mmCIF file of C-alpha atoms and ligand atoms in Angstrom:
data_model
loop_
_atom_site.group_PDB
_atom_site.id
_atom_site.type_symbol
_atom_site.label_atom_id
_atom_site.label_comp_id
_atom_site.label_asym_id
_atom_site.label_seq_id
_atom_site.Cartn_x
_atom_site.Cartn_y
_atom_site.Cartn_z
ATOM 1 C CA MET A 1 -190.919 -55.693 -126.025
ATOM 2 C CA GLY A 2 -194.397 -56.311 -127.127
ATOM 3 C CA LEU A 3 -197.468 -58.392 -124.700
ATOM 4 C CA LYS A 4 -197.244 -62.199 -124.834
ATOM 5 C CA ILE A 5 -200.618 -63.049 -126.129
ATOM 6 C CA TRP A 6 -202.792 -66.379 -125.767
ATOM 7 C CA LEU A 7 -203.863 -67.508 -129.185
ATOM 8 C CA ASP A 8 -205.543 -70.967 -129.171
ATOM 9 C CA GLY A 9 -203.584 -73.059 -125.988
ATOM 10 C CA THR A 10 -200.996 -70.879 -125.666
ATOM 11 C CA LEU A 11 -198.875 -67.306 -125.525
ATOM 12 C CA VAL A 12 -197.969 -65.984 -127.831
ATOM 13 C CA ASP A 13 -195.342 -63.152 -128.328
ATOM 14 C CA GLU A 14 -197.758 -59.831 -129.676
ATOM 15 C CA ALA A 15 -195.509 -59.799 -132.779
ATOM 16 C CA ASP A 16 -196.509 -63.792 -133.458
ATOM 17 C CA ALA A 17 -200.706 -63.548 -132.189
ATOM 18 C CA LYS A 18 -202.246 -63.050 -135.709
ATOM 19 C CA ILE A 19 -205.575 -64.576 -137.017
ATOM 20 C CA SER A 20 -207.044 -65.899 -140.348
ATOM 21 C CA VAL A 21 -208.666 -63.439 -142.465
ATOM 22 C CA PHE A 22 -211.719 -65.630 -142.758
ATOM 23 C CA ASP A 23 -212.539 -66.186 -138.743
ATOM 24 C CA HIS A 24 -215.641 -65.718 -139.069
ATOM 25 C CA GLY A 25 -214.957 -62.837 -136.151
ATOM 26 C CA LEU A 26 -213.894 -60.200 -138.851
ATOM 27 C CA LEU A 27 -215.795 -61.974 -141.323
ATOM 28 C CA TYR A 28 -219.465 -61.512 -139.831
ATOM 29 C CA GLY A 29 -218.783 -59.709 -135.854
ATOM 30 C CA ASP A 30 -219.437 -63.966 -134.885
ATOM 31 C CA GLY A 31 -218.236 -64.171 -131.605
ATOM 32 C CA VAL A 32 -218.171 -63.634 -128.308
ATOM 33 C CA PHE A 33 -216.287 -61.116 -125.144
ATOM 34 C CA GLU A 34 -215.300 -59.695 -121.855
ATOM 35 C CA GLY A 35 -213.769 -57.254 -120.748
ATOM 36 C CA ILE A 36 -212.363 -57.186 -117.208
ATOM 37 C CA ARG A 37 -210.418 -55.361 -114.553
ATOM 38 C CA VAL A 38 -207.829 -56.417 -112.437
ATOM 39 C CA TYR A 39 -207.381 -55.322 -108.995
ATOM 40 C CA HIS A 40 -203.787 -56.019 -107.388
ATOM 41 C CA GLN A 41 -203.278 -58.754 -109.343
ATOM 42 C CA ARG A 42 -206.601 -59.882 -107.767
ATOM 43 C CA ILE A 43 -208.741 -60.774 -111.198
ATOM 44 C CA PHE A 44 -212.050 -58.328 -110.445
ATOM 45 C CA GLU A 45 -215.891 -60.509 -110.136
ATOM 46 C CA GLU A 46 -214.390 -63.696 -111.980
ATOM 47 C CA GLU A 47 -216.777 -65.454 -111.364
ATOM 48 C CA ALA A 48 -219.081 -63.416 -113.183
ATOM 49 C CA HIS A 49 -217.455 -62.284 -116.296
ATOM 50 C CA ILE A 50 -216.484 -67.106 -116.820
ATOM 51 C CA ASP A 51 -220.087 -67.387 -116.962
ATOM 52 C CA ARG A 52 -222.103 -64.061 -118.511
ATOM 53 C CA LEU A 53 -219.338 -65.312 -121.675
ATOM 54 C CA TYR A 54 -220.426 -68.955 -121.213
ATOM 55 C CA GLU A 55 -224.005 -67.819 -121.083
ATOM 56 C CA SER A 56 -223.171 -65.398 -123.731
ATOM 57 C CA ALA A 57 -221.431 -68.143 -125.816
ATOM 58 C CA HIS A 58 -224.369 -70.759 -125.595
ATOM 59 C CA ALA A 59 -227.482 -68.094 -126.398
ATOM 60 C CA ILE A 60 -225.337 -68.069 -129.946
ATOM 61 C CA ARG A 61 -224.171 -71.225 -130.176
ATOM 62 C CA LEU A 62 -220.462 -71.262 -129.459
ATOM 63 C CA THR A 63 -218.664 -73.707 -128.149
ATOM 64 C CA ILE A 64 -215.760 -72.259 -126.014
ATOM 65 C CA PRO A 65 -213.119 -75.273 -126.669
ATOM 66 C CA MET A 66 -212.023 -74.686 -122.408
ATOM 67 C CA ASP A 67 -214.145 -75.501 -119.323
ATOM 68 C CA LYS A 68 -214.491 -72.410 -117.463
ATOM 69 C CA ALA A 69 -211.591 -73.648 -115.460
ATOM 70 C CA GLN A 70 -209.303 -74.091 -117.997
ATOM 71 C CA LEU A 71 -210.077 -70.643 -118.913
ATOM 72 C CA ILE A 72 -209.717 -69.027 -115.630
ATOM 73 C CA GLU A 73 -205.879 -70.721 -114.968
ATOM 74 C CA ALA A 74 -205.002 -69.789 -119.156
ATOM 75 C CA MET A 75 -206.575 -66.728 -117.889
ATOM 76 C CA ARG A 76 -204.465 -65.900 -114.745
ATOM 77 C CA GLU A 77 -200.929 -67.731 -116.868
ATOM 78 C CA THR A 78 -201.573 -64.294 -119.117
ATOM 79 C CA VAL A 79 -201.605 -61.892 -116.233
ATOM 80 C CA ALA A 80 -198.811 -63.283 -114.909
ATOM 81 C CA ALA A 81 -196.761 -63.521 -117.945
ATOM 82 C CA ASN A 82 -197.652 -59.768 -118.584
ATOM 83 C CA GLU A 83 -197.493 -58.840 -114.948
ATOM 84 C CA VAL A 84 -200.525 -56.903 -114.774
ATOM 85 C CA GLY A 85 -201.154 -56.070 -111.744
ATOM 86 C CA ASN A 86 -203.801 -53.037 -112.604
ATOM 87 C CA GLY A 87 -205.373 -53.058 -115.700
ATOM 88 C CA TYR A 88 -207.725 -54.993 -118.400
ATOM 89 C CA ILE A 89 -208.545 -58.184 -119.360
ATOM 90 C CA ARG A 90 -209.538 -58.255 -123.009
ATOM 91 C CA LEU A 91 -211.043 -62.196 -123.663
ATOM 92 C CA VAL A 92 -211.971 -63.432 -126.949
ATOM 93 C CA ILE A 93 -214.057 -66.159 -128.525
ATOM 94 C CA SER A 94 -213.885 -65.801 -131.889
ATOM 95 C CA ARG A 95 -216.162 -68.175 -134.484
ATOM 96 C CA GLY A 96 -212.473 -69.526 -135.992
ATOM 97 C CA VAL A 97 -211.921 -69.600 -140.265
ATOM 98 C CA GLY A 98 -214.648 -70.815 -142.041
ATOM 99 C CA THR A 99 -216.066 -70.152 -145.342
ATOM 100 C CA LEU A 100 -217.041 -66.387 -146.959
ATOM 101 C CA GLY A 101 -220.423 -68.333 -146.610
ATOM 102 C CA LEU A 102 -222.799 -67.199 -143.223
ATOM 103 C CA ASN A 103 -222.807 -70.468 -142.111
ATOM 104 C CA PRO A 104 -221.160 -70.968 -138.659
ATOM 105 C CA PHE A 105 -221.294 -74.739 -138.404
ATOM 106 C CA VAL A 106 -218.340 -74.696 -141.338
ATOM 107 C CA CYS A 107 -215.343 -73.053 -138.040
ATOM 108 C CA HIS A 108 -214.949 -76.638 -137.000
ATOM 109 C CA HIS A 109 -212.609 -74.184 -134.057
ATOM 110 C CA PRO A 110 -213.131 -71.248 -132.367
ATOM 111 C CA MET A 111 -210.035 -69.324 -131.221
ATOM 112 C CA VAL A 112 -209.393 -68.437 -128.184
ATOM 113 C CA ILE A 113 -207.599 -64.656 -127.548
ATOM 114 C CA ILE A 114 -207.371 -63.574 -124.443
ATOM 115 C CA ILE A 115 -205.337 -59.959 -123.394
ATOM 116 C CA ALA A 116 -203.721 -58.691 -120.390
ATOM 117 C CA SER A 117 -202.567 -54.195 -120.654
ATOM 118 C CA LYS A 118 -203.068 -51.638 -118.966
ATOM 119 C CA ILE A 119 -205.924 -49.780 -119.528
ATOM 120 C CA GLN A 120 -207.039 -46.471 -120.531
ATOM 121 C CA LEU A 121 -209.150 -44.665 -117.695
ATOM 122 C CA TYR A 122 -211.534 -41.507 -118.178
ATOM 123 C CA PRO A 123 -209.005 -38.775 -116.912
ATOM 124 C CA GLU A 124 -209.725 -37.661 -112.960
ATOM 125 C CA GLU A 125 -210.875 -34.536 -113.079
ATOM 126 C CA LEU A 126 -213.811 -36.508 -115.559
ATOM 127 C CA TYR A 127 -215.141 -38.086 -111.884
ATOM 128 C CA GLU A 128 -214.835 -35.128 -109.919
ATOM 129 C CA LYS A 129 -216.590 -32.639 -111.789
ATOM 130 C CA GLY A 130 -218.294 -35.500 -113.626
ATOM 131 C CA MET A 131 -219.888 -36.137 -117.457
ATOM 132 C CA LYS A 132 -221.677 -34.137 -120.116
ATOM 133 C CA ILE A 133 -223.258 -36.458 -122.437
ATOM 134 C CA ILE A 134 -226.611 -37.160 -124.695
ATOM 135 C CA SER A 135 -228.962 -38.311 -125.647
ATOM 136 C CA ALA A 136 -228.468 -41.654 -128.892
ATOM 137 C CA SER A 137 -230.777 -41.251 -132.405
ATOM 138 C CA THR A 138 -229.896 -45.017 -132.790
ATOM 139 C CA VAL A 139 -232.340 -47.447 -130.942
ATOM 140 C CA ARG A 140 -230.860 -50.249 -129.190
ATOM 141 C CA ASN A 141 -231.037 -52.583 -131.056
ATOM 142 C CA HIS A 142 -234.048 -54.380 -129.969
ATOM 143 C CA PRO A 143 -234.189 -57.290 -127.985
ATOM 144 C CA GLN A 144 -235.641 -59.990 -130.226
ATOM 145 C CA ALA A 145 -233.257 -58.726 -133.054
ATOM 146 C CA LEU A 146 -229.953 -59.137 -131.391
ATOM 147 C CA PRO A 147 -230.428 -59.037 -127.785
ATOM 148 C CA PRO A 148 -228.160 -56.657 -125.586
ATOM 149 C CA GLN A 149 -227.221 -59.168 -122.909
ATOM 150 C CA ILE A 150 -224.892 -61.568 -125.047
ATOM 151 C CA LYS A 151 -221.683 -59.523 -125.629
ATOM 152 C CA SER A 152 -221.003 -60.494 -128.445
ATOM 153 C CA LEU A 153 -217.883 -59.275 -131.131
ATOM 154 C CA ASN A 154 -220.991 -57.097 -133.614
ATOM 155 C CA TYR A 155 -220.797 -54.009 -131.079
ATOM 156 C CA LEU A 156 -221.812 -51.451 -134.535
ATOM 157 C CA ASN A 157 -224.447 -50.438 -133.054
ATOM 158 C CA ASN A 158 -223.000 -49.034 -130.243
ATOM 159 C CA ILE A 159 -220.622 -47.969 -132.077
ATOM 160 C CA LEU A 160 -222.923 -45.471 -133.998
ATOM 161 C CA ALA A 161 -224.506 -44.564 -131.142
ATOM 162 C CA LYS A 162 -220.781 -43.517 -129.559
ATOM 163 C CA ILE A 163 -219.823 -40.875 -132.775
ATOM 164 C CA GLU A 164 -222.821 -39.605 -132.529
ATOM 165 C CA ALA A 165 -221.366 -38.700 -128.960
ATOM 166 C CA LEU A 166 -217.887 -37.762 -129.911
ATOM 167 C CA ASP A 167 -219.684 -35.245 -133.250
ATOM 168 C CA SER A 168 -220.734 -34.156 -130.010
ATOM 169 C CA ASN A 169 -217.913 -33.575 -128.485
ATOM 170 C CA VAL A 170 -219.199 -36.171 -125.486
ATOM 171 C CA MET A 171 -218.340 -39.343 -124.424
ATOM 172 C CA GLU A 172 -221.072 -41.517 -124.260
ATOM 173 C CA ALA A 173 -224.516 -41.181 -125.564
ATOM 174 C CA ILE A 174 -227.984 -42.732 -123.301
ATOM 175 C CA MET A 175 -229.438 -45.618 -126.060
ATOM 176 C CA TYR A 176 -232.900 -45.633 -125.880
ATOM 177 C CA ASN A 177 -235.003 -48.822 -126.925
ATOM 178 C CA HIS A 178 -237.728 -49.125 -129.394
ATOM 179 C CA GLU A 179 -239.992 -48.338 -126.716
ATOM 180 C CA GLY A 180 -238.104 -44.907 -125.804
ATOM 181 C CA TYR A 181 -237.436 -46.095 -122.562
ATOM 182 C CA VAL A 182 -233.578 -45.898 -121.362
ATOM 183 C CA ALA A 183 -231.814 -48.838 -122.628
ATOM 184 C CA GLU A 184 -227.747 -47.883 -121.709
ATOM 185 C CA ALA A 185 -225.194 -45.938 -122.718
ATOM 186 C CA THR A 186 -222.502 -47.038 -125.677
ATOM 187 C CA GLY A 187 -220.162 -49.491 -122.442
ATOM 188 C CA ASP A 188 -222.330 -48.809 -119.308
ATOM 189 C CA ASN A 189 -225.264 -49.396 -117.527
ATOM 190 C CA VAL A 190 -227.790 -46.369 -116.302
ATOM 191 C CA PHE A 191 -228.277 -45.312 -112.831
ATOM 192 C CA VAL A 192 -230.602 -41.803 -111.880
ATOM 193 C CA VAL A 193 -231.562 -41.028 -108.266
ATOM 194 C CA ARG A 194 -235.194 -39.476 -108.451
ATOM 195 C CA ARG A 195 -236.748 -39.144 -104.810
ATOM 196 C CA GLY A 196 -234.035 -40.569 -102.992
ATOM 197 C CA VAL A 197 -234.249 -43.892 -104.334
ATOM 198 C CA ILE A 198 -231.764 -44.946 -106.918
ATOM 199 C CA ASN A 199 -233.583 -46.022 -110.134
ATOM 200 C CA THR A 200 -232.094 -48.491 -113.208
ATOM 201 C CA PRO A 201 -233.388 -50.187 -116.234
ATOM 202 C CA PRO A 202 -234.571 -54.130 -115.883
ATOM 203 C CA VAL A 203 -231.945 -55.397 -118.030
ATOM 204 C CA SER A 204 -235.807 -56.441 -119.800
ATOM 205 C CA ALA A 205 -235.406 -52.752 -121.431
ATOM 206 C CA GLY A 206 -232.569 -53.288 -123.682
ATOM 207 C CA SER A 207 -229.111 -53.924 -121.717
ATOM 208 C CA LEU A 208 -226.208 -56.231 -121.047
ATOM 209 C CA GLU A 209 -226.285 -57.241 -117.393
ATOM 210 C CA GLY A 210 -223.328 -55.562 -116.436
ATOM 211 C CA ILE A 211 -221.602 -56.831 -113.659
ATOM 212 C CA THR A 212 -220.873 -53.530 -111.850
ATOM 213 C CA ARG A 213 -224.297 -52.754 -112.343
ATOM 214 C CA ASN A 214 -225.298 -56.101 -109.832
ATOM 215 C CA VAL A 215 -222.071 -54.911 -107.331
ATOM 216 C CA VAL A 216 -223.170 -51.366 -107.396
ATOM 217 C CA ILE A 217 -226.923 -52.027 -106.468
ATOM 218 C CA LYS A 218 -225.363 -55.298 -104.153
ATOM 219 C CA LEU A 219 -223.468 -52.305 -102.236
ATOM 220 C CA ALA A 220 -226.325 -49.432 -102.285
ATOM 221 C CA ARG A 221 -229.229 -52.368 -100.508
ATOM 222 C CA GLU A 222 -226.070 -52.452 -98.206
ATOM 223 C CA GLU A 223 -225.566 -48.768 -96.935
ATOM 224 C CA GLY A 224 -229.902 -49.145 -97.167
ATOM 225 C CA LEU A 225 -229.717 -47.478 -99.894
ATOM 226 C CA SER A 226 -233.262 -48.313 -102.209
ATOM 227 C CA VAL A 227 -232.916 -49.675 -105.604
ATOM 228 C CA GLU A 228 -235.954 -49.733 -108.046
ATOM 229 C CA GLU A 229 -235.876 -51.312 -111.454
ATOM 230 C CA LYS A 230 -237.918 -49.310 -113.259
ATOM 231 C CA ASN A 231 -238.154 -48.685 -116.833
ATOM 232 C CA LEU A 232 -236.620 -44.775 -117.574
ATOM 233 C CA THR A 233 -238.179 -42.553 -120.442
ATOM 234 C CA ARG A 234 -236.339 -39.410 -121.198
ATOM 235 C CA PHE A 235 -237.814 -37.103 -119.056
ATOM 236 C CA ASP A 236 -236.875 -38.820 -116.016
ATOM 237 C CA LEU A 237 -233.214 -38.387 -116.571
ATOM 238 C CA TYR A 238 -233.351 -34.479 -117.328
ATOM 239 C CA THR A 239 -235.534 -34.336 -113.785
ATOM 240 C CA SER A 240 -232.842 -36.643 -111.630
ATOM 241 C CA GLU A 241 -231.091 -35.703 -108.566
ATOM 242 C CA GLU A 242 -228.584 -37.899 -110.041
ATOM 243 C CA PHE A 243 -227.495 -39.705 -112.567
ATOM 244 C CA PHE A 244 -224.570 -41.572 -112.750
ATOM 245 C CA LEU A 245 -223.183 -44.573 -115.248
ATOM 246 C CA THR A 246 -221.261 -47.820 -113.958
ATOM 247 C CA GLY A 247 -219.259 -49.995 -116.242
ATOM 248 C CA THR A 248 -215.863 -51.922 -115.984
ATOM 249 C CA ALA A 249 -213.416 -49.521 -117.382
ATOM 250 C CA ALA A 250 -215.199 -46.105 -116.026
ATOM 251 C CA GLU A 251 -216.313 -47.710 -112.447
ATOM 252 C CA VAL A 252 -218.748 -45.518 -111.102
ATOM 253 C CA ILE A 253 -219.216 -42.076 -112.428
ATOM 254 C CA GLY A 254 -220.623 -38.883 -112.474
ATOM 255 C CA ILE A 255 -223.739 -36.766 -115.818
ATOM 256 C CA VAL A 256 -223.468 -33.410 -114.210
ATOM 257 C CA ASP A 257 -225.519 -33.531 -118.002
ATOM 258 C CA ILE A 258 -227.606 -34.313 -120.624
ATOM 259 C CA ASP A 259 -228.249 -33.094 -124.141
ATOM 260 C CA GLY A 260 -228.158 -29.511 -121.991
ATOM 261 C CA ARG A 261 -229.872 -30.636 -118.691
ATOM 262 C CA ILE A 262 -228.008 -30.224 -116.062
ATOM 263 C CA ILE A 263 -227.987 -32.495 -113.123
ATOM 264 C CA GLY A 264 -228.112 -31.413 -108.875
ATOM 265 C CA ASP A 265 -225.904 -28.558 -108.532
ATOM 266 C CA GLY A 266 -224.358 -29.726 -111.712
ATOM 267 C CA GLN A 267 -221.836 -31.719 -109.662
ATOM 268 C CA PRO A 268 -221.373 -35.662 -109.422
ATOM 269 C CA GLY A 269 -223.929 -36.293 -106.051
ATOM 270 C CA PRO A 270 -223.281 -37.618 -102.739
ATOM 271 C CA ILE A 271 -224.876 -41.444 -103.432
ATOM 272 C CA THR A 272 -222.323 -40.991 -106.815
ATOM 273 C CA LYS A 273 -219.681 -40.007 -104.593
ATOM 274 C CA LEU A 274 -220.783 -42.660 -101.815
ATOM 275 C CA LEU A 275 -221.297 -45.562 -103.987
ATOM 276 C CA ARG A 276 -218.504 -44.631 -106.597
ATOM 277 C CA LYS A 277 -216.154 -44.810 -103.020
ATOM 278 C CA LYS A 278 -217.554 -48.266 -101.589
ATOM 279 C CA PHE A 279 -216.779 -49.263 -105.601
ATOM 280 C CA PHE A 280 -213.691 -48.356 -104.877
ATOM 281 C CA GLU A 281 -213.051 -50.704 -101.500
ATOM 282 C CA TYR A 282 -215.031 -53.186 -102.702
ATOM 283 C CA ALA A 283 -212.583 -53.518 -106.360
ATOM 284 C CA GLN A 284 -209.473 -53.128 -103.532
ATOM 285 C CA GLY A 285 -210.659 -56.176 -101.843
ATOM 286 C CA ASN A 286 -211.412 -53.748 -98.100
HETATM 287 N N1 PMP B 1 -223.514 -52.374 -121.741
HETATM 288 C C1 PMP B 1 -222.601 -52.405 -122.665
HETATM 289 C C2 PMP B 1 -222.734 -52.266 -124.501
HETATM 290 C C3 PMP B 1 -222.283 -53.187 -121.958
HETATM 291 O O1 PMP B 1 -220.527 -52.788 -123.587
HETATM 292 C C4 PMP B 1 -220.474 -52.659 -121.083
HETATM 293 C C5 PMP B 1 -219.191 -53.599 -120.186
HETATM 294 N N2 PMP B 1 -218.474 -52.308 -121.225
HETATM 295 C C6 PMP B 1 -221.806 -51.938 -119.768
HETATM 296 C C7 PMP B 1 -223.672 -52.259 -120.374
HETATM 297 C C8 PMP B 1 -221.353 -52.916 -118.765
HETATM 298 O O2 PMP B 1 -221.132 -54.305 -118.276
HETATM 299 P P1 PMP B 1 -219.613 -54.765 -116.530
HETATM 300 O O3 PMP B 1 -220.181 -53.863 -115.786
HETATM 301 O O4 PMP B 1 -220.176 -55.741 -116.762
HETATM 302 O O5 PMP B 1 -218.120 -53.883 -116.809
#
């Protein structure tokens, strides 16, 4: 038996969860989404994810056909129906069925899709030993073209960078913005430790405002560590003492090699390990 999928107001069997070929989510990547973790039956940072989803939708003039409370209820129902204790939720709002033209205003019925399932994690060994990554040559979307703060259904910019990573036999790539400053990884935010201070690019450098990022900044400050948002160059990454990525799926993962430059002593550093542990405790509800 497959999953129960929330589709347009009801739970349906996975095999029946189908959408039209005229949906503008498919035709144009016109829509928004969220990826959310479930830890011990609890939806992680539920409110922050829902707020970000509604902001993304607002920015592209897409009206989600449910209020926040209704959407949260639908999400909880989907989690319960699939007995997801520890897993992942994908919330998708597509523009809905329209014509073959671009006009979004002929799409009168946005589609709400909720998938609650297991999550494919990086192997544990990667967290212990740290990850090797590369710099992508694909420049992150210019914020005045398609603001990376919008978590849209159009991920081609990130996918092109991901292809560069996979071609180099690594899992992630750093994307730089139009000015050459670090923006983010293809699906994660970037942190480095330099001279004892934790640095992360400001969201204005061209990244999604990661929910994991914000939690990690809060947890680091609670530990008395200083965190500064600052534009970072490729040199700053190469010469960092520690380097880690944050994201819903990856949580906190240490980077030990970028473009062949070894970071620190080639293993995830003490601050990275501490924050990974604190994040884990926070997520488990301790
Ligand atoms: N940047 C991008 C492009 C992402 O898709 C994501 C989400 N996977 C992140 C950063 C991390 O954000 P979050 O911590 O909210 O998952």
